[in-house]
Coordinates of C-alpha atoms and ligand atoms in Angstrom, one line a residue:
X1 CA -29.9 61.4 -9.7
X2 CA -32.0 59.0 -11.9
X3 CA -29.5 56.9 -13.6
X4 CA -27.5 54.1 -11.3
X5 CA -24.2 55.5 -9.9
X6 CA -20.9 54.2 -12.3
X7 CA -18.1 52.3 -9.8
X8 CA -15.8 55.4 -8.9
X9 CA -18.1 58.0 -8.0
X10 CA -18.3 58.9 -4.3
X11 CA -20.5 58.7 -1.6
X12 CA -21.4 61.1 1.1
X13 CA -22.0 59.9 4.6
X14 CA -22.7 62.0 7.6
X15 CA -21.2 60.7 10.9
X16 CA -18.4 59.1 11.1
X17 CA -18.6 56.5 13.9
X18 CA -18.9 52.6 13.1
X19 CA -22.0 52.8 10.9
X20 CA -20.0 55.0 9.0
X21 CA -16.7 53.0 8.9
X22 CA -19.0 49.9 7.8
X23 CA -21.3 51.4 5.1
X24 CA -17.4 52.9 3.8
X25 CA -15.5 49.3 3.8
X26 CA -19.3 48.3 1.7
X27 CA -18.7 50.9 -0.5
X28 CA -15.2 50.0 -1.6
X29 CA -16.1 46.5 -2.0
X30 CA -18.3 48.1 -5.2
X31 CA -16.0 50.0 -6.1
X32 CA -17.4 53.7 -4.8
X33 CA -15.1 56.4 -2.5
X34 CA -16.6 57.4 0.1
X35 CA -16.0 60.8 1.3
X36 CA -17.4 61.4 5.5
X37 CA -18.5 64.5 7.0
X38 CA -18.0 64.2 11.0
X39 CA -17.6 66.9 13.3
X40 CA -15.4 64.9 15.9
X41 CA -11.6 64.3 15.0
X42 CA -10.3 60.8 14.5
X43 CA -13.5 59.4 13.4
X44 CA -13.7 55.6 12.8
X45 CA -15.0 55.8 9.6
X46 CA -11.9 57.7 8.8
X47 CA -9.6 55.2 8.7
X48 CA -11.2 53.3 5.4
X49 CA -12.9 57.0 4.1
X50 CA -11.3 58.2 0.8
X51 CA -11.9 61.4 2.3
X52 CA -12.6 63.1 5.7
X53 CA -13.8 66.3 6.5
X54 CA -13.4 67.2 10.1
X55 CA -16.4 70.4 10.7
X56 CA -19.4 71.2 12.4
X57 CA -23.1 70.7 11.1
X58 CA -23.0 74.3 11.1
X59 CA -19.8 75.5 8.8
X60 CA -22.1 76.4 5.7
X61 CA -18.3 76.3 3.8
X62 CA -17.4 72.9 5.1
X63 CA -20.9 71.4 3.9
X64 CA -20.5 73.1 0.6
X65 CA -17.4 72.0 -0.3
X66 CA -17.7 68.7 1.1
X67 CA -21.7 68.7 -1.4
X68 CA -19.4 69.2 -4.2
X69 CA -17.4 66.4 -3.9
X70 CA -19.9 64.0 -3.6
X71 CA -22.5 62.5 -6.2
X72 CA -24.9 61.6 -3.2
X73 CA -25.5 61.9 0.4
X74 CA -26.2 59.5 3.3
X75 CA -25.6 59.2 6.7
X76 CA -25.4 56.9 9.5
X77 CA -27.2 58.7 12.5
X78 CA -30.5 60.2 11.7
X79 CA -30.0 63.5 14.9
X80 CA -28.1 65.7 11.7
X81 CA -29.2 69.4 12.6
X82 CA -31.8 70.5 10.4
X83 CA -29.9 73.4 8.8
X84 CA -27.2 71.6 7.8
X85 CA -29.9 69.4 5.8
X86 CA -31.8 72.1 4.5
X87 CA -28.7 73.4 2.5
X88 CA -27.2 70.1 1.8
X89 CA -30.8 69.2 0.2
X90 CA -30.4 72.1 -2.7
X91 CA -26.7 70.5 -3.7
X92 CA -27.3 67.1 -3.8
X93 CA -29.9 64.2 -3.3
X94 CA -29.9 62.6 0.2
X95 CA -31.0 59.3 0.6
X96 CA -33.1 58.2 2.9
X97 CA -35.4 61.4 2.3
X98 CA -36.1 64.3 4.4
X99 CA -39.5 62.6 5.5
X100 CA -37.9 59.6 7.1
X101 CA -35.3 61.6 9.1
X102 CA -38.4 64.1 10.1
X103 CA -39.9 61.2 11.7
X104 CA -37.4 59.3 13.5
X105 CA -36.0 62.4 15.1
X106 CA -38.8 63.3 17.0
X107 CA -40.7 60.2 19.0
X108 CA -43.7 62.5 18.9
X109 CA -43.9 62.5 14.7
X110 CA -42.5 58.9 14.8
X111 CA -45.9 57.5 16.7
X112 CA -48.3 59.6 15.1
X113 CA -46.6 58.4 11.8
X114 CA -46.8 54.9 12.6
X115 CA -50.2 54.8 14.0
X116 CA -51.8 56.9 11.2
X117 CA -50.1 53.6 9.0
X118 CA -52.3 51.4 11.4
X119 CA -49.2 50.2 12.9
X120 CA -49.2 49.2 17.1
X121 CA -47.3 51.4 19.5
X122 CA -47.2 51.0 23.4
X123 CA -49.8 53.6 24.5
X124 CA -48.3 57.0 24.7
X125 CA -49.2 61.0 25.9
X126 CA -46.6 63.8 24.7
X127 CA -45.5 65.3 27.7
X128 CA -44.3 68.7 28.4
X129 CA -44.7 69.5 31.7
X130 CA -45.6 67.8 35.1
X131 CA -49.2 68.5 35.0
X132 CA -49.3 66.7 31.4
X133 CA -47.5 64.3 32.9
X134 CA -49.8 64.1 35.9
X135 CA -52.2 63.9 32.8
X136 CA -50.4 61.3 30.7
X137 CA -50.0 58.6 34.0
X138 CA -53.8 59.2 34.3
X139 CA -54.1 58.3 30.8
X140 CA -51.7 55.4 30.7
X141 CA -51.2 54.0 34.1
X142 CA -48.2 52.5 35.7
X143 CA -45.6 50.9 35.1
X144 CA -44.6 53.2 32.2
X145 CA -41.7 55.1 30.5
X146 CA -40.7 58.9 30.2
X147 CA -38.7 59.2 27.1
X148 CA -37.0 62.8 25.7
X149 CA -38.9 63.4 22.3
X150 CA -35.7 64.2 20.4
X151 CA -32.3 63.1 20.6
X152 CA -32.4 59.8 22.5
X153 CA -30.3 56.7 21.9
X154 CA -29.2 53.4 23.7
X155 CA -31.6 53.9 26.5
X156 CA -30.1 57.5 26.8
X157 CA -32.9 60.2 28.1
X158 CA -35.1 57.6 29.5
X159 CA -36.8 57.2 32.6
X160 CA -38.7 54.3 34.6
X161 CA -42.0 55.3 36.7
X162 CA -42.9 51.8 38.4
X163 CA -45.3 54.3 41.1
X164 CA -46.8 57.6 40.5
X165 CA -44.5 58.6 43.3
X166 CA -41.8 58.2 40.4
X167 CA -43.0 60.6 38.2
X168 CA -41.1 63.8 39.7
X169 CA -37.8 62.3 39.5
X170 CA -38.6 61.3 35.9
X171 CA -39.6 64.8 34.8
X172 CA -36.5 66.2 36.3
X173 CA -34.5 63.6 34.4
X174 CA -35.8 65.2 31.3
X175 CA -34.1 68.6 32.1
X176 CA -37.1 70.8 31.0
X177 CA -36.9 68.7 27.6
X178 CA -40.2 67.6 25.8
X179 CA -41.0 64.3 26.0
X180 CA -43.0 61.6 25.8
X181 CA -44.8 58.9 28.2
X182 CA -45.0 54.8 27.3
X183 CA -46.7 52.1 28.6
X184 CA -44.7 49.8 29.7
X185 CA -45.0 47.1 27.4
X186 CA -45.0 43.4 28.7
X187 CA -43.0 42.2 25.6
X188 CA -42.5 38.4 25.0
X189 CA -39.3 39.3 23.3
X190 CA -37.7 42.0 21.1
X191 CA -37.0 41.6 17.4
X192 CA -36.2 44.2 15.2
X193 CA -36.3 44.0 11.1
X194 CA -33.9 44.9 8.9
X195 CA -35.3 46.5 5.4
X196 CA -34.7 48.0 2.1
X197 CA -35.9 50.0 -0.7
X198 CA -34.9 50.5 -3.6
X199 CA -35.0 53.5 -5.9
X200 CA -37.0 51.4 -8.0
X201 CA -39.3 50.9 -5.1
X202 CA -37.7 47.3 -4.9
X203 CA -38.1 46.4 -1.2
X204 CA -36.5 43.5 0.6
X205 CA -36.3 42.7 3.8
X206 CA -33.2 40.3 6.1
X207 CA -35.2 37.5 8.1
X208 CA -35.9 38.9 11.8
X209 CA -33.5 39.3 14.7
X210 CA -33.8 38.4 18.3
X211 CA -33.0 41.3 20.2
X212 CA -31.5 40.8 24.0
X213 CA -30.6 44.7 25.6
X214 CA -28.5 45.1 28.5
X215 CA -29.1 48.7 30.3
X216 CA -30.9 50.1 27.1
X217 CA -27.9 49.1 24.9
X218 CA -28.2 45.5 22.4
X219 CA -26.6 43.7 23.8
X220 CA -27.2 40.0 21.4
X221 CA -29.1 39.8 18.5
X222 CA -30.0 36.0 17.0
X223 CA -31.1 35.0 14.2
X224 CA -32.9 32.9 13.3
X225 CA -35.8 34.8 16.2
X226 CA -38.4 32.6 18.2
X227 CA -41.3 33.7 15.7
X228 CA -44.0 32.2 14.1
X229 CA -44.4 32.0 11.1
X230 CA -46.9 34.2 11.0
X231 CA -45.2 36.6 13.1
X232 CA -41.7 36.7 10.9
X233 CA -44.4 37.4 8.2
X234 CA -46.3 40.2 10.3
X235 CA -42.7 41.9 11.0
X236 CA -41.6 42.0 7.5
X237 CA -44.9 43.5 6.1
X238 CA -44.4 45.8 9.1
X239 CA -41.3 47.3 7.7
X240 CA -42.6 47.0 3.8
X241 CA -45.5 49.2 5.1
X242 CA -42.8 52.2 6.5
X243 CA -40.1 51.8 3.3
X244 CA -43.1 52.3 1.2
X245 CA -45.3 55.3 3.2
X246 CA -41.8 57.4 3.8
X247 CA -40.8 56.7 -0.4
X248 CA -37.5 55.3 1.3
X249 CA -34.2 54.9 -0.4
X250 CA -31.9 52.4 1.5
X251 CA -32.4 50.4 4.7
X252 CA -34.4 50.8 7.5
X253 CA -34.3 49.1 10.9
X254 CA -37.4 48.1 12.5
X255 CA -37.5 47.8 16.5
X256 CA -40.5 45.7 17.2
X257 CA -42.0 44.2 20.8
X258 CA -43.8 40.8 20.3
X259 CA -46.7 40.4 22.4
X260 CA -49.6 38.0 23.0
X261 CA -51.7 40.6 20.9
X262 CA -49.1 41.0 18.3
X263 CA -46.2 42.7 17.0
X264 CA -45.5 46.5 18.6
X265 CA -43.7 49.0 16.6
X266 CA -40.9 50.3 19.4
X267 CA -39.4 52.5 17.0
X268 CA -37.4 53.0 13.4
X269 CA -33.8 54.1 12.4
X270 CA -33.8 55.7 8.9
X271 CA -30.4 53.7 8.4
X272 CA -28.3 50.9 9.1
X273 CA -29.0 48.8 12.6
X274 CA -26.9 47.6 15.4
X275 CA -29.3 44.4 15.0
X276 CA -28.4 44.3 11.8
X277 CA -24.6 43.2 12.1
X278 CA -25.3 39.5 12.1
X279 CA -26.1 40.3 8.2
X280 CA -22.3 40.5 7.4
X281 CA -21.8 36.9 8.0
X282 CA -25.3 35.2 7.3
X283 CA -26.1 36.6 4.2
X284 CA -24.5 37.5 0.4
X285 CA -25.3 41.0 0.4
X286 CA -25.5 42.4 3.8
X287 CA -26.7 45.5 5.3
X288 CA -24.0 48.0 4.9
X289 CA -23.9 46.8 1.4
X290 CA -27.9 47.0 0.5
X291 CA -27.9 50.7 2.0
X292 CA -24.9 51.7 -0.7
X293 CA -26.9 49.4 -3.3
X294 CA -29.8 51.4 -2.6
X295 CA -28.4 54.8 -2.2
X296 CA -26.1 54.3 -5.5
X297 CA -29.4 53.8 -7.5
X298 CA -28.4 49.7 -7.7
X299 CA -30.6 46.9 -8.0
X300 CA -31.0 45.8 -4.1
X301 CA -28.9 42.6 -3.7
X302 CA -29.9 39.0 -2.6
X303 CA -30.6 39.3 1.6
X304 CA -31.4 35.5 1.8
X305 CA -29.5 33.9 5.0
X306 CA -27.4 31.0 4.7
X307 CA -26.8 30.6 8.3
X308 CA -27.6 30.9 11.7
X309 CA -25.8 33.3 13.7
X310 CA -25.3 35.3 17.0
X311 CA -24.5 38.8 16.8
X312 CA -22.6 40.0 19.9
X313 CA -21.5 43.7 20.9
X314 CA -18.2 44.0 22.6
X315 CA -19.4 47.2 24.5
X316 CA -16.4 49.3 27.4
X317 CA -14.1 46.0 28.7
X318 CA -15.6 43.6 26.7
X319 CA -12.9 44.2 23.8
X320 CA -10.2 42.5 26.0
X321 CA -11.8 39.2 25.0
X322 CA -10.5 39.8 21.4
X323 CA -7.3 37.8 22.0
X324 CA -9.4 34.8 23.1
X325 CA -12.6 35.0 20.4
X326 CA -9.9 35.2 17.9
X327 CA -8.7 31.7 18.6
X328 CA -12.7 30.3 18.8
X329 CA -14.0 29.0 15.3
X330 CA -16.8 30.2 13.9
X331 CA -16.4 33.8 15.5
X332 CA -15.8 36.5 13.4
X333 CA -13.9 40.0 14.6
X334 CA -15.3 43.4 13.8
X335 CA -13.2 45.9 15.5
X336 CA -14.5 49.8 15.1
X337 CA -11.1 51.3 15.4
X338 CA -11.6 54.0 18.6
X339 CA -9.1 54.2 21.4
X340 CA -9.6 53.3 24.8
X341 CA -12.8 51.3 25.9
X342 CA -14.6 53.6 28.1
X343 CA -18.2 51.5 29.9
X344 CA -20.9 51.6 27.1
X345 CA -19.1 52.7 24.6
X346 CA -19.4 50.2 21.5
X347 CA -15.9 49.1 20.6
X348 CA -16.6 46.1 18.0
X349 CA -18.8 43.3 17.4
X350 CA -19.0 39.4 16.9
X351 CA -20.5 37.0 14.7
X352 CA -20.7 33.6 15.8
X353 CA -22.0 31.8 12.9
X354 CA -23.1 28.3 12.2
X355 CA -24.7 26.4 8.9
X356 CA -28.3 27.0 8.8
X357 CA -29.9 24.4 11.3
Ligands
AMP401 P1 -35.5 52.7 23.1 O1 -34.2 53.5 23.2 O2 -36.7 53.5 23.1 O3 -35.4 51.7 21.9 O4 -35.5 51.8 24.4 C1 -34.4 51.0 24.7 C2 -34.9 49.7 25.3 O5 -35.7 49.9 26.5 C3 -35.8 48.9 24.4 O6 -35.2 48.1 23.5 C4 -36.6 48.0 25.4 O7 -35.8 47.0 25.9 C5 -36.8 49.0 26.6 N1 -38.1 49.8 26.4 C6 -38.2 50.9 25.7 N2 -39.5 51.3 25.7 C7 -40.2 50.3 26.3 C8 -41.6 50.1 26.6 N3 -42.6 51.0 26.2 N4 -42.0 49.0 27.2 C9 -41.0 48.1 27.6 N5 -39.7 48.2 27.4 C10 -39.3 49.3 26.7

């Protein structure tokens, strides 16, 4: 796909959870169907999808079909099975590129990645066993973190080791999985950037996020962050430096620790951010809708914010609030559409916005 995608052809997205339903309700704003592949039934992004197919990663008929349809791919959660990629790539582009899924699925390639850039990480040992991790503790000390290499999320597969005496309890919480050991890093705060490329090369990037997690899940994210100036321009070169070593099409979130001796890459999401919600109400062109820009070949749209907002996840119980944030002013609703809350399950968001101070 080289030229720019005409208003009526359709997107693919795989996964159909809120990301999903978001980057869909974007779409449509432009004019472009969206068609999403998700193996669970009753998927949120089915409710504002022009089309759904319900079918595993690995029904090679589904993903056919579903290739054929569609003038480009996408998706919202970068753990896709590699197979169902591999075919998917010899029917029709996908956007981000293989590379940028390779290396945010595995914390292993992610690290080595980001360091080879001459990015920061915390200090960290791949761990496979408990003598490497007997290994890895020598290496890096205490406090520290044992993370699964693959497939972690929201503080999912993660364990704490204040005391060496940790360290079996934190192996066994990897069930045999590799993984990987961190430093604990004494972080000033969390921020996280919000950036995209263009299939021009174009990259721009949302000003930075404040970051507050709750149990490994965000919790709030502010904008404008406590940074510098020098910092907010540190973070943003940060995420320039990734869109432009992976060749990235779309938008990229950027999980950074601030520290006294600056800016720590936590880790990247080859798509669009839970940090990155507050975009919907403090800028023109907001996340959901620079990703489709991207991805459709479009010039990337203006990300400039025009106010200050607060970004807050209704996560499990939270959702009952609804009835009352509906009557505050200033708040605005975004409900995801699942059924019952269930504790730490995302159900919506809010954006409490206010004119740029
Ligand atoms: P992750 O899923 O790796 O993004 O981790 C979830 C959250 O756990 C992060 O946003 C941090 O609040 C915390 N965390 C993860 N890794 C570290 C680390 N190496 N040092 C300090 N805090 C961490």
């Amino acid at each position: 796909m080289t030229d720019p995608l005409a208003p009526g052809a359709t997107i693919g997205i795989l996964g159909g959870g809120q990301l999903g339903r978001m980057l869909s309700v974007a779409a449509s704003r432009l004019g472009f169907r969206c068609h999403v592949y998700e193996p669970g039934a009753n998927p949120p992004a089915g409710d504002v999808a022009h089309a759904v197919t319900t079918a595993a990663y690995e029904d090679e008929a589904a993903l056919r079909a579903f290739a054929a349809g569609v003038d480009v791919i996408t998706y919202e959660f970068e753990n896709i099975p590699t197979a169902a990629l591999d075919l998917l790539e010899t029917l029709r582009p996908i956007r981000p590129g293989r590379r940028a899924l390779a290396v945010s699925q595995d914390r292993v390639a992610e690290k080595s990645f980001l360091n080879g850039l001459g990015l920061a990480t915390a200090p960290w040992a791949p761990v496979d066993d408990a003598a490497g991790l007997a290994a890895a503790l020598a290496a890096i000390g205490t406090p520290a973190i044992l993370k699964t290499n693959r497939l972690g999320y929201d503080g999912k597969g993660q364990a704490r080791i204040l005391a060496p005496e940790d360290a079996p309890a934190a192996l066994a919480a990897m069930a045999g999985q590799p993984a990987v050991l961190e430093g604990f890093v004494p972080f000033s705060a969390e921020v996280s950037v919000i950036a995209a490329r263009g299939a021009d090369g174009q990259v721009a990037a949302f000003d930075p996020g404040e970051n507050v997690h709750q149990a490994g899940i965000l919790r709030t994210t502010t904008v404008p962050a406590r940074l510098s100036a020098r910092q907010r321009t540190d973070a943003v070169l940060i995420a320039a430096r990734i869109l432009n070593a992976l060749d990235y099409v779309g938008v990229l979130g950027v999980e950074l620790f601030v520290t006294p001796q600056g800016l720590l890459v936590n880790e990247i999401a080859p798509r669009v951010h839970n940090s990155g919600h507050w975009t919907q109400q403090g800028c023109a062109v907001d996340q959901f809708e620079q990703h489709i820009r991207a991805v459709a070949g479009w010039p990337l749209g203006d990300g400039s914010r025009h106010s200050d907002v607060v970004m807050e996840n209704l996560i499990g119980d939270d959702v009952h609030r609804v009835p009352d944030l509906a009557r505050e002013s200033g708040v605005a609703i975004h409900l995801y559409g699942k059924g019952a809350p269930r504790p730490g399950r995302k159900m919506g968001h809010i954006n409490r916005v206010k004119p740029r101070a």
